[in-house]
Amino acid sequence: MGSNSHFPSAAGDTLSRRYGDCKDKAVLLVTLLGELGIQASPALVNTDTGKIVPTLLPSAVRFNHAIVQASFNGQTYWLDPTLMDQGDALGYLYQPDYGFALVLSDDTRQLVSMASVASGSRIRFTEEYDFSEGVNGKGLARIQTAYQGDEARRMRGRIASEGIKTLSEQYVGYYGKQFKGLEAVKPLEVADDKAGGELRLEESYNLPAPWQPDDEGGYTVYVYETQISPFLRLPEGSGRRELALKHPLDIEGAIRLKFRANEWQFDDVALEESNPFFDYHYSVSFDKSTNLLTLGYRYLSKTDSVPADKVDDYIAALKKVAETDSYGVIDYNQETSATQAQEDGDTDSHVILIIIVVGFLMLCAIGFATASWLIDDGHSQNSRYYPVSPLKAVLLSLLTFGLYPCYWTYKNWQYVQKQLEPGIWPMARAIFAPLWYYHLYLSLAANGDDDKRRWLIPGWLAALLMLIYIGVSATKKFHGVNGLALIVPALVILPLVTYINRLNGRSEAYVYNSRWRWRHWLLAVATLPLLLFTLAQDVGFTASDRVIAGSDLWQRDIKFMKRKAIIAADENPVYFYSDDWLSNQKDGNGFTEGRIFSYWVEDGVFYQETAPFDTVKNIDVSFAKDDELTTTITVYRDDGSNFLLFAAKEARKDRQFVRELIERWRRVRPQSRDNNGGQEP
């Protein structure tokens, strides 16, 4: 070790050999400043525990680094001769804040605080992207960054060690991952204002194809904030330990994106996060007159460390701002969209004509099949009740949308009328089949065979099935025809179908009634497409004829709304209704937790309207009358404009749509009042 571990070399020795450790250079700098008439003294610091040195007992090993304290023109400066790549301006020289220093001078009586504004870093940045040529055009990027303090010193060090060319190539490689085919317009420009302590970098790039196609027919472009985000990363490793933070640190900047003329919809955002560790501001604003989107950022550190018992609070604060480091935008090929919309309009006309023709043929087929069915006696004189294959009963129940059980009930009560109770009216009991289900069970129980009794369900189960049958039939008014309404009638009659078949065995009537005839195939051809369409509506594959919850929409439709900027990327519809018979992407309206929206295609042109709840002045509701199919909702904005929403009254879902809409609006505008012109009954 030797004496040099604690005693510095003479200033002349250090100067002549051109090297030395921190204390050697400190003595040399003090000597040089003294020759210039500047008062200076060596100072001892601890780079690790300097801020708690006053709380520790004195020790010969309490300090691990030597710097210089100098006084000039009434100001005190902390100078570290071991720090490289500093500027020329004395007021902008960077010096880490080690907390407290022991100044080695005759008048020193206590430790001296090193707190200084020169101990931190300051970054200012501007990123400008020009995407105004649209999805098929080229783009431009211009990035300016200004560094002061330690960040300026760090960047000077990189330039000195790697060179501007290498650094420029690294930047091109980084942005090239974001924009395919990116080319530098000119080499990285560096302006080092050492008198002002500021280092400025300027980058310029051509972007041959900034927009990238996605899987849904749109084009996306993303930008990423890179100055603040490195300081907002979640800590790595397990366990709770004290975390070191870079401090003081002041970063502010903006990312600006210019787009082509379009009906862009961007929500203004202002996020403020203030905690014991940092202040953070994030904003999004859009200027429709210039089609310029601006993302604003500001970060200000408050401490250089996070105590172990506060790490959870620090992580929670980081998570609040975690989603602000990137921003994505979706656009479409305008020419292709317009052409496609026109083609879609022509296609729709042809489809409507086909639907009318096919619908007419279907009605004719169903009429012929029904007439043939009703006049067929099904060999009733040779059977007890009405035997039929369970499979056929289920399939015909589905194909007739739950009407076959009524026909099956009619045939059974027709048998009862002829053989057991002449005074009953079979047609009335068939029309009200759910109500007469248990009575039919009692008839079977009273007139069946004792040796086959074990095949008949117990009375309590028959009563339960009757209640289920009645419940599903009654709720069709509120929920419409859905999968449950189709399958329940078929399942309810199966136990009685099975028992009747046991009574008859494979009789002539059973074989005759179970056989598929031309009328059955005609009915299947006529109704199967409608059945499949109904099931497709029920699962959300096609547009529903009633208001649905947003959670029932398929992801492809939600992605479509986000790509079209109808709703924000972080939003999802709460309730939704489409007036289109097939596609949710041709027409739709609804609301999210933050906005109301409506869109439609008219004459081949796509239109859309949106209004955040805080911009809605009034909501006028006109509920559907008896002869109307939809409720009309007028949304009035603060600027005097308005647009319409529609909600089908099917299953009374329009009432729920309106209630939920008004409730969310009033949360944001509690003093506002809706005008329910047609008050909800």
XYZ file of C-alpha atoms in Angstrom:
681
model
C 0.000 0.000 0.000
C 2.604 2.573 1.021
C 2.254 6.190 2.036
C 0.606 7.182 -1.282
C -2.597 5.442 -0.164
C -3.219 8.402 2.158
C -0.680 11.120 1.258
C -0.972 12.915 -2.094
C 1.953 13.467 -4.405
C 3.445 16.899 -4.810
C 1.776 18.999 -7.498
C 4.981 19.141 -9.563
C 5.395 15.352 -9.492
C 1.819 14.776 -10.694
C 2.243 17.358 -13.462
C 5.522 15.912 -14.689
C 4.365 12.281 -14.845
C 0.965 13.231 -16.325
C -1.128 10.965 -14.105
C -2.335 10.631 -10.512
C -5.246 9.542 -8.374
C -8.016 11.777 -7.035
C -5.989 13.315 -4.182
C -2.979 13.915 -6.465
C -5.153 15.753 -8.984
C -6.935 17.672 -6.221
C -3.594 18.975 -4.877
C -2.484 19.881 -8.411
C -5.732 21.790 -9.105
C -5.531 23.649 -5.773
C -1.969 24.665 -6.609
C -2.864 25.876 -10.102
C -5.851 27.854 -8.822
C -3.691 29.384 -6.106
C -1.230 30.604 -8.714
C -4.201 32.294 -10.406
C -5.213 33.969 -7.170
C -8.271 31.824 -6.619
C -8.866 30.524 -3.118
C -9.200 26.714 -3.180
C -8.885 23.800 -0.763
C -8.959 20.013 -1.043
C -12.134 18.364 0.245
C -12.763 14.789 1.302
C -16.072 13.082 0.417
C -17.615 9.644 0.462
C -19.234 8.650 -2.836
C -21.375 5.977 -1.160
C -22.423 7.225 2.286
C -21.696 10.936 2.019
C -25.213 12.010 2.941
C -25.150 10.224 6.286
C -21.556 11.065 7.244
C -22.708 13.622 9.881
C -24.469 10.817 11.736
C -21.379 8.599 11.875
C -18.450 8.628 14.279
C -15.197 10.162 12.965
C -12.807 7.682 11.366
C -9.678 7.696 9.223
C -11.500 5.590 6.609
C -14.715 7.624 6.583
C -13.909 9.196 3.174
C -13.001 7.539 -0.161
C -12.591 10.400 -2.641
C -10.933 13.819 -2.877
C -12.230 16.868 -4.758
C -11.713 20.655 -4.581
C -13.732 23.485 -3.084
C -13.057 26.831 -4.787
C -14.353 30.339 -4.145
C -14.586 32.781 -7.045
C -16.479 36.072 -7.330
C -18.384 35.338 -4.153
C -19.539 31.922 -5.325
C -18.538 28.480 -4.038
C -17.809 25.733 -6.553
C -17.166 22.043 -6.134
C -14.655 20.810 -8.690
C -13.696 17.220 -9.381
C -10.520 17.089 -11.500
C -11.073 13.377 -12.197
C -14.297 14.002 -14.123
C -13.722 14.043 -17.882
C -15.684 15.650 -20.735
C -16.813 18.776 -18.890
C -17.706 22.063 -20.531
C -15.843 25.369 -20.209
C -18.420 27.419 -18.273
C -17.680 27.353 -14.562
C -21.357 27.703 -13.662
C -22.294 24.595 -15.655
C -19.594 22.197 -14.506
C -21.174 19.005 -13.264
C -20.447 17.834 -9.739
C -22.223 14.894 -8.063
C -23.911 15.755 -4.810
C -22.082 13.524 -2.326
C -23.957 15.039 0.564
C -21.248 16.446 2.885
C -17.564 17.220 2.445
C -14.677 17.765 4.853
C -12.854 20.827 3.501
C -9.149 20.712 4.397
C -8.555 24.328 5.370
C -7.442 26.167 8.496
C -10.878 27.637 9.209
C -12.881 24.404 8.810
C -14.913 23.607 11.921
C -17.581 21.267 10.548
C -18.703 19.289 7.522
C -19.985 21.380 4.605
C -23.115 20.577 2.558
C -22.475 20.088 -1.159
C -26.048 20.786 -2.340
C -25.870 22.525 -5.718
C -27.971 22.894 -8.846
C -24.877 21.909 -10.823
C -25.118 18.406 -9.392
C -27.916 17.256 -11.689
C -28.847 16.761 -15.333
C -31.245 18.487 -17.672
C -32.600 17.113 -20.973
C -34.832 18.826 -23.496
C -36.051 16.972 -26.590
C -38.322 17.429 -29.594
C -39.279 14.676 -32.033
C -41.198 15.687 -35.161
C -42.710 13.125 -37.542
C -44.360 14.006 -40.821
C -46.835 11.313 -41.947
C -48.944 13.678 -44.051
C -48.521 11.635 -47.262
C -50.760 8.907 -45.847
C -50.340 5.169 -45.538
C -48.824 4.761 -49.011
C -46.495 7.723 -48.743
C -43.112 8.436 -47.238
C -42.420 10.033 -43.898
C -39.850 12.317 -42.348
C -38.393 12.423 -38.852
C -36.427 15.223 -37.192
C -35.170 14.726 -33.639
C -33.459 17.366 -31.502
C -32.030 16.684 -28.048
C -30.214 19.079 -25.688
C -28.199 17.821 -22.687
C -26.829 19.654 -19.661
C -25.014 18.509 -16.536
C -24.031 14.881 -16.127
C -26.003 13.758 -19.203
C -24.062 16.250 -21.333
C -20.782 14.956 -19.852
C -21.860 11.364 -20.521
C -22.739 12.128 -24.147
C -19.438 13.969 -24.700
C -17.688 10.872 -23.416
C -19.508 8.664 -25.923
C -18.658 10.983 -28.795
C -15.006 11.107 -27.749
C -14.675 7.338 -27.389
C -16.900 6.107 -30.243
C -16.923 8.965 -32.721
C -19.832 10.759 -34.351
C -19.997 8.307 -37.273
C -20.361 5.265 -35.037
C -22.891 7.009 -32.819
C -24.889 8.038 -35.894
C -24.902 4.445 -37.158
C -26.136 3.263 -33.766
C -29.027 5.725 -33.875
C -29.942 4.652 -37.410
C -29.914 1.029 -36.263
C -32.170 1.822 -33.308
C -34.801 3.769 -35.263
C -34.479 1.322 -38.159
C -36.081 -1.345 -35.969
C -39.059 0.950 -35.581
C -39.279 2.175 -39.199
C -38.316 -0.288 -41.918
C -35.921 1.061 -44.532
C -35.080 4.194 -42.495
C -32.281 6.301 -43.994
C -30.318 9.166 -42.452
C -30.762 12.399 -44.409
C -27.392 13.578 -43.075
C -24.925 12.475 -40.403
C -25.661 13.176 -36.769
C -25.137 16.885 -36.089
C -23.447 17.815 -32.799
C -23.313 21.352 -31.380
C -21.339 21.642 -28.142
C -21.972 24.960 -26.442
C -19.361 24.599 -23.718
C -19.806 28.202 -22.634
C -23.478 27.485 -21.900
C -22.826 23.949 -20.736
C -25.212 22.473 -23.325
C -24.646 19.700 -25.855
C -27.165 19.519 -28.711
C -27.773 16.637 -31.105
C -29.904 16.761 -34.239
C -31.016 13.750 -36.289
C -32.894 13.709 -39.619
C -34.314 10.605 -41.285
C -36.294 9.596 -44.343
C -38.972 7.003 -43.621
C -39.785 5.132 -46.864
C -42.704 3.169 -45.396
C -43.585 4.307 -41.868
C -47.064 2.731 -41.918
C -47.199 -1.029 -41.550
C -50.244 -3.146 -42.551
C -52.010 -5.058 -39.811
C -54.123 -8.204 -39.955
C -57.418 -6.312 -40.131
C -56.890 -4.259 -43.283
C -55.569 -1.133 -41.599
C -52.127 0.490 -41.277
C -50.406 1.325 -38.010
C -47.543 3.534 -36.922
C -46.008 3.680 -33.447
C -43.735 6.206 -31.757
C -41.808 5.640 -28.550
C -40.595 8.064 -25.900
C -36.944 7.216 -25.080
C -35.590 9.979 -22.823
C -37.727 9.551 -19.686
C -38.733 5.888 -19.987
C -35.269 4.515 -19.001
C -35.726 6.199 -15.614
C -39.242 4.780 -15.152
C -38.460 1.098 -15.530
C -39.595 -1.311 -12.860
C -36.710 -2.434 -10.636
C -35.287 -5.840 -11.433
C -34.499 -8.635 -9.018
C -36.424 -10.086 -6.115
C -36.735 -8.916 -2.538
C -37.083 -5.422 -1.140
C -33.880 -3.389 -0.943
C -32.977 0.288 -1.093
C -33.001 1.571 -4.675
C -30.668 4.228 -6.043
C -32.180 6.856 -8.358
C -30.549 9.417 -10.623
C -31.062 12.801 -8.997
C -31.403 15.694 -9.630
C -32.877 15.011 -13.076
C -35.099 17.326 -15.123
C -36.415 16.084 -18.498
C -38.987 17.779 -20.691
C -39.980 17.288 -24.303
C -42.600 16.672 -26.953
C -43.316 14.261 -29.783
C -45.273 15.789 -32.667
C -46.932 13.806 -35.449
C -48.426 15.417 -38.550
C -51.090 13.443 -40.441
C -52.976 13.749 -43.693
C -56.327 15.527 -43.738
C -58.876 13.154 -42.263
C -61.659 12.970 -39.686
C -59.217 12.100 -36.929
C -60.514 11.437 -33.423
C -58.011 11.739 -30.568
C -58.896 12.155 -26.924
C -57.144 14.940 -25.050
C -55.195 13.450 -22.146
C -53.578 15.114 -19.132
C -51.950 12.708 -16.688
C -50.324 14.060 -13.535
C -48.404 11.816 -11.140
C -46.796 13.351 -8.070
C -45.250 11.287 -5.286
C -42.248 11.450 -2.922
C -39.987 10.067 -5.660
C -40.790 12.080 -8.810
C -43.239 14.367 -10.574
C -44.478 13.262 -13.981
C -46.728 14.928 -16.537
C -48.040 13.372 -19.748
C -50.412 15.009 -22.207
C -52.031 14.315 -25.568
C -53.559 17.069 -27.677
C -54.693 17.304 -31.286
C -55.017 20.350 -33.512
C -57.669 19.577 -36.144
C -56.785 22.648 -38.203
C -53.242 21.363 -38.833
C -53.804 17.625 -38.211
C -50.997 17.789 -35.653
C -50.907 15.408 -32.702
C -48.674 16.439 -29.780
C -47.503 14.188 -26.966
C -46.036 16.138 -24.055
C -43.704 14.798 -21.341
C -42.137 16.190 -18.154
C -40.151 14.357 -15.462
C -38.616 15.863 -12.335
C -36.812 13.691 -9.790
C -37.233 14.353 -6.046
C -34.814 11.977 -4.348
C -31.727 9.938 -5.039
C -32.941 6.790 -3.310
C -36.002 4.756 -2.351
C -35.931 3.215 1.141
C -36.567 -0.520 1.242
C -39.890 -0.047 3.032
C -41.082 2.363 0.305
C -40.229 0.213 -2.713
C -43.828 -1.001 -3.080
C -45.045 2.605 -3.177
C -42.414 3.436 -5.781
C -43.413 0.473 -7.962
C -47.087 1.451 -7.676
C -46.208 4.965 -8.874
C -44.257 3.553 -11.832
C -47.201 1.377 -12.879
C -49.484 4.417 -13.030
C -47.393 5.885 -15.854
C -46.231 2.635 -17.449
C -48.489 2.912 -20.514
C -47.362 6.376 -21.608
C -44.034 5.489 -23.248
C -45.571 4.552 -26.623
C -48.416 5.721 -28.840
C -50.006 3.958 -31.788
C -52.157 5.353 -34.595
C -54.278 3.463 -37.141
C -55.163 4.696 -40.624
C -56.583 3.236 -43.816
C -55.914 3.446 -47.505
C -58.439 6.135 -48.360
C -58.768 5.283 -52.061
C -59.132 1.597 -51.424
C -61.660 2.256 -48.672
C -63.799 4.465 -50.898
C -63.702 1.954 -53.769
C -64.457 -0.890 -51.429
C -67.303 1.056 -49.857
C -68.861 1.638 -53.308
C -68.440 -2.027 -54.168
C -69.985 -2.940 -50.849
C -72.922 -0.674 -51.606
C -73.509 -2.370 -54.976
C -73.152 -5.752 -53.339
C -75.688 -4.808 -50.677
C -78.275 -3.978 -53.354
C -77.842 -7.376 -54.965
C -77.950 -9.100 -51.603
C -81.209 -7.372 -50.664
C -82.821 -8.507 -53.944
C -81.646 -12.068 -53.370
C -82.970 -11.998 -49.807
C -86.414 -10.874 -50.985
C -86.628 -13.643 -53.582
C -85.311 -16.302 -51.238
C -87.602 -15.105 -48.458
C -90.643 -15.415 -50.697
C -89.663 -18.937 -51.729
C -89.073 -19.866 -48.097
C -92.536 -18.656 -47.097
C -94.084 -20.679 -49.910
C -92.134 -23.771 -48.877
C -93.120 -23.374 -45.225
C -96.777 -22.875 -46.206
C -96.904 -26.023 -48.342
C -95.080 -28.047 -45.665
C -97.381 -26.823 -42.886
C -100.557 -27.534 -44.867
C -99.367 -31.054 -45.669
C -98.478 -31.592 -42.050
C -101.833 -30.554 -40.661
C -103.873 -32.830 -42.937
C -101.685 -35.870 -42.240
C -103.396 -38.111 -39.660
C -100.147 -40.035 -38.996
C -101.966 -43.405 -38.686
C -103.502 -42.096 -35.472
C -106.093 -44.888 -35.460
C -103.336 -47.430 -34.841
C -101.512 -45.602 -32.024
C -101.844 -44.408 -28.455
C -101.111 -40.703 -28.354
C -98.552 -39.530 -30.933
C -95.345 -41.613 -31.183
C -92.363 -40.147 -33.025
C -88.585 -40.580 -33.078
C -86.893 -38.408 -30.365
C -84.236 -37.336 -32.880
C -86.852 -36.163 -35.342
C -88.714 -34.357 -32.575
C -85.575 -32.461 -31.544
C -84.510 -31.577 -35.102
C -87.961 -30.395 -36.122
C -88.236 -28.390 -32.908
C -85.056 -26.527 -33.851
C -86.000 -26.115 -37.517
C -89.406 -24.679 -36.583
C -87.943 -22.356 -33.919
C -89.734 -24.165 -31.089
C -93.117 -24.523 -32.830
C -92.955 -28.286 -33.419
C -93.609 -29.046 -29.700
C -96.917 -27.198 -30.153
C -97.761 -29.416 -33.139
C -96.713 -32.512 -31.166
C -98.922 -31.328 -28.282
C -101.824 -30.792 -30.711
C -101.540 -34.356 -32.065
C -101.527 -35.791 -28.531
C -104.555 -33.782 -27.391
C -106.267 -34.736 -30.653
C -105.856 -38.374 -29.633
C -107.249 -37.589 -26.163
C -110.236 -35.848 -27.737
C -111.044 -38.807 -29.971
C -110.413 -41.571 -27.465
C -110.779 -40.197 -23.929
C -112.244 -36.665 -23.577
C -114.454 -35.624 -26.494
C -115.213 -32.194 -25.054
C -111.713 -30.702 -25.135
C -110.329 -28.311 -27.762
C -106.902 -29.624 -28.950
C -105.951 -26.494 -30.903
C -106.292 -24.228 -27.837
C -104.195 -26.599 -25.750
C -101.572 -26.680 -28.496
C -101.385 -22.892 -28.640
C -100.850 -22.774 -24.878
C -98.695 -25.901 -24.843
C -96.502 -24.851 -21.870
C -99.564 -24.346 -19.657
C -101.034 -27.744 -20.604
C -97.777 -29.680 -20.340
C -98.476 -31.020 -16.836
C -102.058 -31.949 -17.747
C -100.728 -33.999 -20.647
C -98.387 -35.711 -18.198
C -101.363 -36.538 -15.941
C -103.258 -37.962 -18.911
C -100.326 -40.226 -19.734
C -99.980 -41.274 -16.098
C -103.686 -42.152 -15.882
C -103.965 -43.967 -19.212
C -100.569 -45.608 -19.539
C -99.561 -49.206 -18.825
C -98.558 -50.199 -15.316
C -95.631 -52.317 -16.554
C -94.220 -49.306 -18.364
C -94.757 -46.860 -15.537
C -91.048 -46.871 -14.680
C -90.374 -45.068 -17.976
C -92.529 -42.103 -16.945
C -90.819 -39.283 -15.090
C -92.030 -38.448 -11.546
C -94.699 -35.817 -11.067
C -92.410 -33.283 -9.373
C -90.050 -33.366 -12.352
C -92.944 -32.901 -14.771
C -94.085 -29.882 -12.749
C -90.546 -28.439 -12.793
C -90.258 -28.936 -16.563
C -93.608 -27.199 -17.027
C -92.350 -24.168 -15.056
C -89.155 -24.058 -17.121
C -91.189 -24.338 -20.327
C -93.491 -21.510 -19.239
C -90.542 -19.364 -18.082
C -88.623 -19.657 -21.346
C -91.740 -19.029 -23.437
C -92.652 -15.966 -21.371
C -89.178 -14.430 -21.515
C -89.070 -14.558 -25.319
C -90.760 -11.165 -25.170
C -87.796 -9.753 -23.258
C -84.886 -11.737 -24.676
C -86.126 -12.665 -28.126
C -85.421 -15.933 -29.905
C -82.066 -17.286 -28.806
C -80.344 -20.631 -28.437
C -81.983 -21.290 -25.077
C -85.464 -20.549 -26.404
C -84.853 -23.006 -29.257
C -83.486 -25.944 -27.300
C -85.626 -25.875 -24.105
C -88.991 -26.823 -25.734
C -87.343 -29.783 -27.455
C -85.722 -30.989 -24.235
C -88.903 -30.526 -22.199
C -91.059 -32.787 -24.400
C -88.414 -35.519 -24.723
C -89.388 -37.395 -21.504
C -93.027 -37.601 -22.655
C -92.007 -38.489 -26.221
C -89.931 -41.359 -24.844
C -92.793 -42.665 -22.675
C -95.315 -42.517 -25.536
C -92.861 -44.475 -27.686
C -92.634 -47.092 -24.925
C -96.418 -47.411 -24.953
C -96.476 -47.969 -28.718
C -93.234 -49.849 -29.339
C -92.174 -49.920 -33.000
C -95.723 -49.679 -34.169
C -96.819 -48.762 -37.647
C -97.673 -45.277 -36.415
C -94.210 -44.809 -34.833
C -92.462 -45.857 -38.055
C -94.730 -43.661 -40.151
C -94.373 -40.579 -37.950
C -90.584 -40.973 -37.634
C -89.936 -41.154 -41.352
C -88.642 -37.979 -43.082
C -90.861 -36.957 -45.974
C -90.652 -34.337 -48.679
C -92.345 -31.726 -46.494
C -89.702 -32.178 -43.795
C -86.847 -31.716 -46.248
C -88.634 -28.743 -47.783
C -89.007 -27.238 -44.329
C -85.334 -27.885 -43.511
C -84.178 -26.223 -46.735
C -86.447 -23.245 -46.043
C -85.625 -22.695 -42.367
C -82.082 -23.992 -41.855
C -80.451 -20.789 -43.216
C -82.669 -18.716 -40.930
C -81.830 -20.981 -37.982
C -78.098 -20.636 -38.639
C -78.478 -16.880 -39.009
C -80.347 -16.685 -35.678
C -77.652 -18.706 -33.939
C -74.973 -16.504 -35.545
C -76.734 -13.458 -34.101
C -76.976 -15.141 -30.716
C -73.206 -15.721 -30.517
C -72.372 -12.301 -31.967
C -70.973 -13.545 -35.276
C -73.379 -11.268 -37.166
C -75.156 -8.078 -36.176
C -77.842 -8.635 -33.577
C -81.392 -7.343 -33.919
C -81.296 -6.040 -30.356
C -79.029 -4.023 -28.050
C -76.145 -6.131 -26.745
C -73.480 -5.714 -24.081
C -70.076 -4.668 -25.386
C -68.592 -7.836 -23.918
C -70.717 -9.841 -26.402
C -69.005 -8.221 -29.401
C -66.362 -10.194 -31.195
C -62.828 -8.850 -30.956
C -62.728 -8.261 -34.715
C -65.526 -5.672 -34.356
C -63.891 -3.987 -31.361
C -60.561 -3.838 -33.228
C -62.384 -2.306 -36.193
C -63.716 0.504 -33.982
C -60.261 1.141 -32.547
C -58.605 1.141 -35.972
C -61.159 3.664 -37.192
C -60.513 5.786 -34.050
C -64.209 5.479 -33.205
C -63.134 4.490 -29.702
C -59.745 4.888 -28.048
C -57.230 2.047 -27.947
C -57.780 1.544 -24.208
C -61.599 1.605 -24.397
C -64.280 -1.027 -24.945
C -67.993 -0.579 -25.676
C -70.365 -0.918 -22.713
C -73.536 -1.278 -24.825
C -73.871 -1.494 -28.594
C -76.532 -1.698 -31.284
C -76.189 -2.126 -35.046
C -78.976 -1.287 -37.484
C -77.320 -3.413 -40.163
C -78.801 -6.873 -40.660
C -75.456 -8.592 -41.150
C -72.289 -6.672 -40.190
C -71.415 -4.649 -37.094
C -68.829 -2.836 -39.199
C -71.362 -1.270 -41.564
C -73.415 0.414 -38.863
C -73.243 0.756 -35.120
C -73.688 3.037 -32.152
C -73.154 2.808 -28.420
C -70.963 4.123 -25.661
C -67.861 3.343 -23.643
C -67.048 4.499 -20.122
C -65.742 7.739 -21.595
C -67.588 8.566 -24.827
C -70.642 8.146 -27.051
C -70.145 7.013 -30.651
C -72.073 6.353 -33.851
C -70.952 5.276 -37.325
C -72.614 4.225 -40.574
C -72.064 3.774 -44.307
C -74.175 5.898 -46.623
C -73.848 5.954 -50.428
C -70.563 4.130 -50.110
C -69.077 6.705 -47.706
C -68.149 5.892 -44.103
C -69.325 8.424 -41.508
C -68.677 8.564 -37.783
C -69.558 10.771 -34.817
C -68.071 10.673 -31.325
C -68.463 12.805 -28.221
C -66.651 12.406 -24.894
C -69.146 12.607 -22.035
C -67.618 15.867 -20.765
C -68.481 17.576 -24.093
C -72.140 16.468 -24.103
C -74.536 19.256 -23.140
C -77.823 17.384 -23.388
C -79.297 13.993 -24.315
C -82.806 13.823 -25.753
C -84.598 10.438 -25.769
C -87.672 9.502 -27.785
C -88.736 5.992 -26.856
C -90.183 3.773 -29.590
C -93.982 3.797 -29.900
C -96.037 0.665 -30.521
C -95.634 0.900 -34.289
C -91.902 1.785 -34.152
C -88.932 -0.547 -33.966
C -86.236 1.703 -32.505
C -85.781 4.321 -29.822
C -84.109 7.520 -31.050
C -81.510 9.312 -28.927
C -80.183 12.758 -29.843
C -76.808 13.757 -28.401
C -76.152 17.517 -28.190
C -72.554 18.745 -27.850
C -71.419 21.917 -26.103
C -70.508 23.446 -29.490
C -74.146 23.194 -30.658
C -73.705 20.206 -32.980
C -75.619 16.951 -32.511
C -75.920 13.400 -33.790
C -78.313 10.467 -33.421
C -78.189 7.087 -31.742
C -80.659 4.254 -32.283
C -81.543 1.370 -29.984
C -83.934 -1.440 -30.933
C -86.850 -1.897 -28.570
C -86.579 -5.679 -29.040
C -86.723 -7.376 -25.637
C -86.908 -3.861 -24.073
C -83.135 -3.581 -24.284
C -83.472 0.036 -25.404
C -84.529 0.935 -21.849
C -81.371 -0.547 -20.410
C -79.272 1.150 -23.096
C -80.712 4.557 -22.206
C -80.417 4.069 -18.436
C -76.752 3.066 -18.612
C -75.968 5.888 -21.064
C -77.576 8.565 -18.899
C -75.924 7.215 -15.747
C -72.419 7.506 -17.213
C -73.098 10.946 -18.647
C -74.343 12.253 -15.298
C -71.209 11.002 -13.557
C -69.232 13.439 -15.701
C -71.841 16.194 -16.025
C -73.846 15.912 -12.788
C -75.571 19.257 -13.316
C -76.825 18.310 -16.771
C -80.300 17.001 -17.465
C -81.513 14.639 -20.134
C -84.730 15.414 -21.959
C -86.660 12.159 -22.216
C -89.214 13.376 -24.686
C -90.856 9.954 -24.611
C -90.609 9.109 -20.928
C -89.749 5.503 -20.242
C -92.900 3.628 -19.353
